[in-house]
């Protein structure tokens, strides 16, 4: 009777689980609108259309590459045989739903990079990198981890991609920005920096809130199987409340942490720091949201937010890298921090072994990402294809790369503002 | 056999119910993006970043306070013992999901206030009020009602918070705007009013449509338990279609009602009245969406929309209160109207007793909200911390409070326009 | 025992299926925000509020008409008796959920038209047409097809409305734009065309991404019954993965197709073509997403995107119709193409009979839509009510029709730019 019941319930369980995965997949897809707005708001008006086009093409080119190549490469690197690794391509309904769920994570990693190289990267350079990221660079990271590779075997813990997706994307962005160099007028000959403010805080904050909305799909949705087969008990939904709570507290604390540090440093609450701090808080708990105690989310979110203004300044003034949309402080360092500090807040208690594993995992992913990005963008730069010409950069990429004017009816004075604190 | 089956199905039922609650919770969270855009669009460009920062901090500060304090206060006021009232804090997965569902309603009430006090309230004053609203003011209202207090025992009907959330928020906003006084140049010495138009109708309408989207979660999602335990019958989903239909008709009629009155008064269809009328229609049916006949939704929505231009003018020209984003006509008077008129459209038929109960409920919630808000903002004002300086207000709060310029590339002339009808 | 189990599971199945339909209905509703932003971005700043108001009223007026009249007309035309055709009006919870699911599709068709007639149609003309579209024109199309009419009996295949919703809307828009004539200064006396660029690519791309998000609801949600009654097997979710995959690949290929043709024609990747190409790719696979092989989605998406710049130019330079937001190339020709080419990519293999049926279906829907639109807009034009006065058009519809200024703080120079390629 029990056996019979389980058989009969299996379609219900499968349907409910697919329903949930599809719903959260749509939410995660919508994060592309968030990234598009967040990044568009942070660039000059002469480069807005370029940023938007990059975001549209990241998804469009990237998702096809990830279908034809990337997801299979993940499986291969994870230790699956060749035929089975690519079996999803003709795998039918359930396999395609699973693939799409993986694809929206992959495309999140890809789209982060565009914010770092804004305002000077050639479209063809960026698209080339996106193809390689979607086909190889990110899939190798997934191969090491979620697909069952050696980091997975070591016990590296990254629940929803705090390091695998965001940390990886943030590191790739920083590396790419370093290789192609800063925008014109960003740094002075004496080494001081100029601020080039984005054209619209409204779009930036809109993007932030769209991302936070989608992030509930990203984190909570990673508890992807509400029901256990057989249907007589919950599967991932046995802990889904922890993920939802921790995600909420982490993002809130992130905004407060960044606001607090900004207030201490300048006496004012910088809007963009608050917004990016909220995102850094989300990044900070993404790797660990299933397995930390909730006070840990407050601490981790606060730290992830607080490090943002500090790391941003370090990248700008010490490394002299022009990370336009602050993707490293938001996604990179916050992602690293969350993954590494996991054992201090773990539900199961602190463990030195886990700490070592986390450090190794972060190190491996970081090194691979830096190396691959240096090779790809280095080669593109060597071919003279990495940046638009100085004249085109001055004029704006909207005109030179796309032949459009984002705001034809509004004035667009241009120029950099000296940063007194430089 | 039946008993056994019910046992086995219970995990499926629990999983499906949690899935639904989480999905609608995310939708309701997204309403913050709607409020941010709606309010940002309705303020001057020199105050946009301030408005956006307030919205980000309302969520960030408020949700932590509501977790550590507010939800427990609700339970306490509702008559639950102390230990049990705060048990959710370490309550585990299901308790945390339930808490988050309550939290997104609480934060909706909180965020409404920021629209009323835009353009002159100090950030620290606003954040202080938000902490008290999330920790005490709103939780007391919930304690009286949803948490089982005396209004609940009397039979006060407020399905999804038309009065408890929106009415309360709108009344709090009006009161706060009254206590801190109008923006400079809003009223002339002879008592006439000047119009200070918002900087972007595009953002205002975007916010409206995001809110409407989230509102389906707010209303339809308040039918929070699709399935009854045991799974052999529907629970809240037995009436969910009524909620969905009534919400749809109410919002549609609200837009038409406001458009019609605007057309009668001025000969033109004011875009902002249409948008805010749609929202007022939603507010108007939120308290009663589970239990009115559908023609009632058309009437109630039409009335909620139609009262908007009239109440807005009354607040401006009689009360001389500067409710910047019209939060009282949209959330306050529409919420009151919906709750009070409930018995006239009830599925169960008219009842004088119910009418009296509704009036008492609205009165109690209104009085408490006015009193608490006067005390808090009155105290802040007495300390000289309620408003920025006239120089800072003139310059804009973006510069003085946040050190940013929302649109550094676009011109920002400033000034009030004489309202001929003043 | 099996029979008993099925009885007991039926409430679970009904609940899960309603939950899914409600969730995707909300997503499809959110497409109105997408259309509002996409269209607002593509019009001059002096006409933005007019466009936004039209979008708000399309939904508000249209959905009431579709409830009181339209859905019943569909049933009548589909062959159901009078009483039963309108039974949904008092049909109770499940019937109202089903009605709302149909309504969001109907309103999508309605809102497409506003983009074609932007910048010169009188508000009352547009609203009149919307009433007739929601009450009769679109319902007749649904009557022929989804409601069981003669095209359904012939086997016409349109899964989620690629032709029924989008094709119909695009054809209606083109026809309406033809009847009311082009905007001032759009065409020169010598027959050459001038470009009148929209005021904000940011809003246009935001709208695009909101639409793509909602489209997952539109397409994947049309697999509306996850579970079969009895619950012992999947119903629509047996093929839902195909819909999700094909939708993803189609939109991606659409963006690439349009980008490629733009690049070939001008040497640059026009941002608006990429965005609209992504939408055309979605339109192209909407009719067939349940029943084509995935390589077909790549081809169909690519073709739907590639035809966009070509058809747009044809409409502009040969037909000399001022289709402001390119609704015909995006929704019309892409929808026709997807429906007609279906048999070439069908999972079940090519069939001449199916091809003939598809051509007949497209022809019938197209002819009906053109005829009805010519009659309605022709009558309105004959009454002199189709267009605002030249003075009002010059000044902008925001002022003349709504008495508002969308961006009171930003400059709004106006004027058309000569299109060198004219």
mmCIF file of N, CA and C in Angstrom, chain A residues 32 54-71 99 103-104 106-108 110-111 126-136 138-139, chain C residues 248-249 252-253 256:
data_model
loop_
_atom_site.group_PDB
_atom_site.id
_atom_site.type_symbol
_atom_site.label_atom_id
_atom_site.label_comp_id
_atom_site.label_asym_id
_atom_site.label_seq_id
_atom_site.Cartn_x
_atom_site.Cartn_y
_atom_site.Cartn_z
ATOM 1 N N UNK A 32 18.657 39.713 -15.302
ATOM 2 C CA UNK A 32 19.294 40.415 -16.428
ATOM 3 C C UNK A 32 18.762 41.831 -16.582
ATOM 4 N N UNK A 54 25.318 45.167 -24.647
ATOM 5 C CA UNK A 54 26.147 44.085 -24.097
ATOM 6 C C UNK A 54 25.306 43.148 -23.236
ATOM 7 N N UNK A 55 24.435 43.730 -22.438
ATOM 8 C CA UNK A 55 23.603 42.883 -21.592
ATOM 9 C C UNK A 55 22.663 42.009 -22.408
ATOM 10 N N UNK A 56 22.070 42.569 -23.451
ATOM 11 C CA UNK A 56 21.177 41.774 -24.299
ATOM 12 C C UNK A 56 21.945 40.649 -24.994
ATOM 13 N N UNK A 57 23.153 40.977 -25.464
ATOM 14 C CA UNK A 57 23.921 39.965 -26.195
ATOM 15 C C UNK A 57 24.573 38.945 -25.266
ATOM 16 N N UNK A 58 24.893 39.344 -24.046
ATOM 17 C CA UNK A 58 25.410 38.366 -23.085
ATOM 18 C C UNK A 58 24.438 37.207 -22.959
ATOM 19 N N UNK A 59 23.172 37.553 -22.742
ATOM 20 C CA UNK A 59 22.154 36.526 -22.614
ATOM 21 C C UNK A 59 21.994 35.768 -23.931
ATOM 22 N N UNK A 60 21.860 36.501 -25.019
ATOM 23 C CA UNK A 60 21.473 35.879 -26.290
ATOM 24 C C UNK A 60 22.571 34.975 -26.837
ATOM 25 N N UNK A 61 23.791 35.480 -26.848
ATOM 26 C CA UNK A 61 24.886 34.660 -27.342
ATOM 27 C C UNK A 61 25.238 33.589 -26.302
ATOM 28 N N UNK A 62 25.295 34.026 -25.057
ATOM 29 C CA UNK A 62 25.768 33.128 -24.008
ATOM 30 C C UNK A 62 24.895 31.904 -23.817
ATOM 31 N N UNK A 63 23.581 32.096 -23.877
ATOM 32 C CA UNK A 63 22.709 30.967 -23.540
ATOM 33 C C UNK A 63 22.747 29.903 -24.633
ATOM 34 N N UNK A 64 22.947 30.323 -25.870
ATOM 35 C CA UNK A 64 23.072 29.343 -26.955
ATOM 36 C C UNK A 64 24.371 28.559 -26.804
ATOM 37 N N UNK A 65 25.451 29.278 -26.505
ATOM 38 C CA UNK A 65 26.735 28.599 -26.300
ATOM 39 C C UNK A 65 26.648 27.642 -25.115
ATOM 40 N N UNK A 66 25.982 28.079 -24.069
ATOM 41 C CA UNK A 66 25.885 27.216 -22.882
ATOM 42 C C UNK A 66 25.032 25.987 -23.164
ATOM 43 N N UNK A 67 24.094 26.116 -24.090
ATOM 44 C CA UNK A 67 23.295 24.941 -24.452
ATOM 45 C C UNK A 67 24.111 23.967 -25.310
ATOM 46 N N UNK A 68 24.765 24.500 -26.314
ATOM 47 C CA UNK A 68 25.459 23.630 -27.263
ATOM 48 C C UNK A 68 26.770 23.089 -26.700
ATOM 49 N N UNK A 69 27.387 23.843 -25.805
ATOM 50 C CA UNK A 69 28.723 23.468 -25.337
ATOM 51 C C UNK A 69 28.849 23.464 -23.806
ATOM 52 N N UNK A 70 28.552 24.613 -23.198
ATOM 53 C CA UNK A 70 28.945 24.860 -21.811
ATOM 54 C C UNK A 70 28.461 23.842 -20.800
ATOM 55 N N UNK A 71 27.183 23.533 -20.822
ATOM 56 C CA UNK A 71 26.646 22.612 -19.818
ATOM 57 C C UNK A 71 27.301 21.244 -19.937
ATOM 58 N N UNK A 99 18.444 21.952 -17.386
ATOM 59 C CA UNK A 99 19.469 22.715 -18.093
ATOM 60 C C UNK A 99 19.198 24.218 -17.961
ATOM 61 N N UNK A 103 21.395 27.252 -16.667
ATOM 62 C CA UNK A 103 21.784 28.303 -17.616
ATOM 63 C C UNK A 103 21.613 29.693 -17.030
ATOM 64 N N UNK A 104 20.559 29.909 -16.261
ATOM 65 C CA UNK A 104 20.365 31.260 -15.721
ATOM 66 C C UNK A 104 21.436 31.605 -14.689
ATOM 67 N N UNK A 106 24.586 30.459 -15.039
ATOM 68 C CA UNK A 106 25.743 30.706 -15.903
ATOM 69 C C UNK A 106 25.710 32.110 -16.483
ATOM 70 N N UNK A 107 24.534 32.528 -16.926
ATOM 71 C CA UNK A 107 24.431 33.839 -17.558
ATOM 72 C C UNK A 107 24.588 34.969 -16.539
ATOM 73 N N UNK A 108 24.292 34.680 -15.281
ATOM 74 C CA UNK A 108 24.544 35.682 -14.241
ATOM 75 C C UNK A 108 26.039 35.933 -14.105
ATOM 76 N N UNK A 110 28.230 35.501 -16.361
ATOM 77 C CA UNK A 110 28.710 36.160 -17.582
ATOM 78 C C UNK A 110 28.425 37.656 -17.567
ATOM 79 N N UNK A 111 27.258 38.034 -17.144
ATOM 80 C CA UNK A 111 26.845 39.429 -17.285
ATOM 81 C C UNK A 111 27.561 40.353 -16.313
ATOM 82 N N UNK A 126 34.188 41.967 -26.127
ATOM 83 C CA UNK A 126 33.333 41.516 -25.035
ATOM 84 C C UNK A 126 32.553 40.263 -25.422
ATOM 85 N N UNK A 127 32.010 40.248 -26.626
ATOM 86 C CA UNK A 127 31.223 39.090 -27.057
ATOM 87 C C UNK A 127 32.103 37.846 -27.177
ATOM 88 N N UNK A 128 33.312 38.028 -27.658
ATOM 89 C CA UNK A 128 34.236 36.898 -27.737
ATOM 90 C C UNK A 128 34.495 36.309 -26.357
ATOM 91 N N UNK A 129 34.758 37.191 -25.394
ATOM 92 C CA UNK A 129 34.996 36.713 -24.031
ATOM 93 C C UNK A 129 33.758 36.002 -23.481
ATOM 94 N N UNK A 130 32.591 36.559 -23.772
ATOM 95 C CA UNK A 130 31.346 35.951 -23.290
ATOM 96 C C UNK A 130 31.172 34.535 -23.827
ATOM 97 N N UNK A 131 31.506 34.364 -25.096
ATOM 98 C CA UNK A 131 31.408 33.026 -25.694
ATOM 99 C C UNK A 131 32.308 32.044 -24.954
ATOM 100 N N UNK A 132 33.516 32.488 -24.656
ATOM 101 C CA UNK A 132 34.447 31.590 -23.968
ATOM 102 C C UNK A 132 34.050 31.381 -22.506
ATOM 103 N N UNK A 133 33.524 32.410 -21.901
ATOM 104 C CA UNK A 133 33.064 32.257 -20.520
ATOM 105 C C UNK A 133 31.914 31.268 -20.448
ATOM 106 N N UNK A 134 30.956 31.409 -21.365
ATOM 107 C CA UNK A 134 29.780 30.539 -21.333
ATOM 108 C C UNK A 134 30.111 29.121 -21.774
ATOM 109 N N UNK A 135 31.120 28.996 -22.636
ATOM 110 C CA UNK A 135 31.435 27.683 -23.186
ATOM 111 C C UNK A 135 32.470 26.920 -22.368
ATOM 112 N N UNK A 136 33.401 27.652 -21.726
ATOM 113 C CA UNK A 136 34.507 26.972 -21.062
ATOM 114 C C UNK A 136 34.788 27.495 -19.636
ATOM 115 N N UNK A 138 33.398 29.437 -17.167
ATOM 116 C CA UNK A 138 32.460 29.138 -16.084
ATOM 117 C C UNK A 138 32.158 27.644 -15.973
ATOM 118 N N UNK A 139 31.935 26.950 -17.092
ATOM 119 C CA UNK A 139 31.665 25.509 -16.970
ATOM 120 C C UNK A 139 32.770 24.737 -16.255
ATOM 121 N N UNK C 248 13.589 30.000 -24.871
ATOM 122 C CA UNK C 248 14.911 30.554 -24.580
ATOM 123 C C UNK C 248 15.751 30.686 -25.854
ATOM 124 N N UNK C 249 15.811 29.608 -26.619
ATOM 125 C CA UNK C 249 16.633 29.635 -27.829
ATOM 126 C C UNK C 249 16.053 30.592 -28.870
ATOM 127 N N UNK C 252 16.919 34.215 -27.939
ATOM 128 C CA UNK C 252 18.349 34.468 -28.113
ATOM 129 C C UNK C 252 18.681 34.607 -29.599
ATOM 130 N N UNK C 253 18.167 33.691 -30.405
ATOM 131 C CA UNK C 253 18.446 33.732 -31.839
ATOM 132 C C UNK C 253 17.826 34.968 -32.483
ATOM 133 N N UNK C 256 20.159 37.848 -32.020
ATOM 134 C CA UNK C 256 21.340 37.692 -32.870
ATOM 135 C C UNK C 256 20.997 37.940 -34.336
#
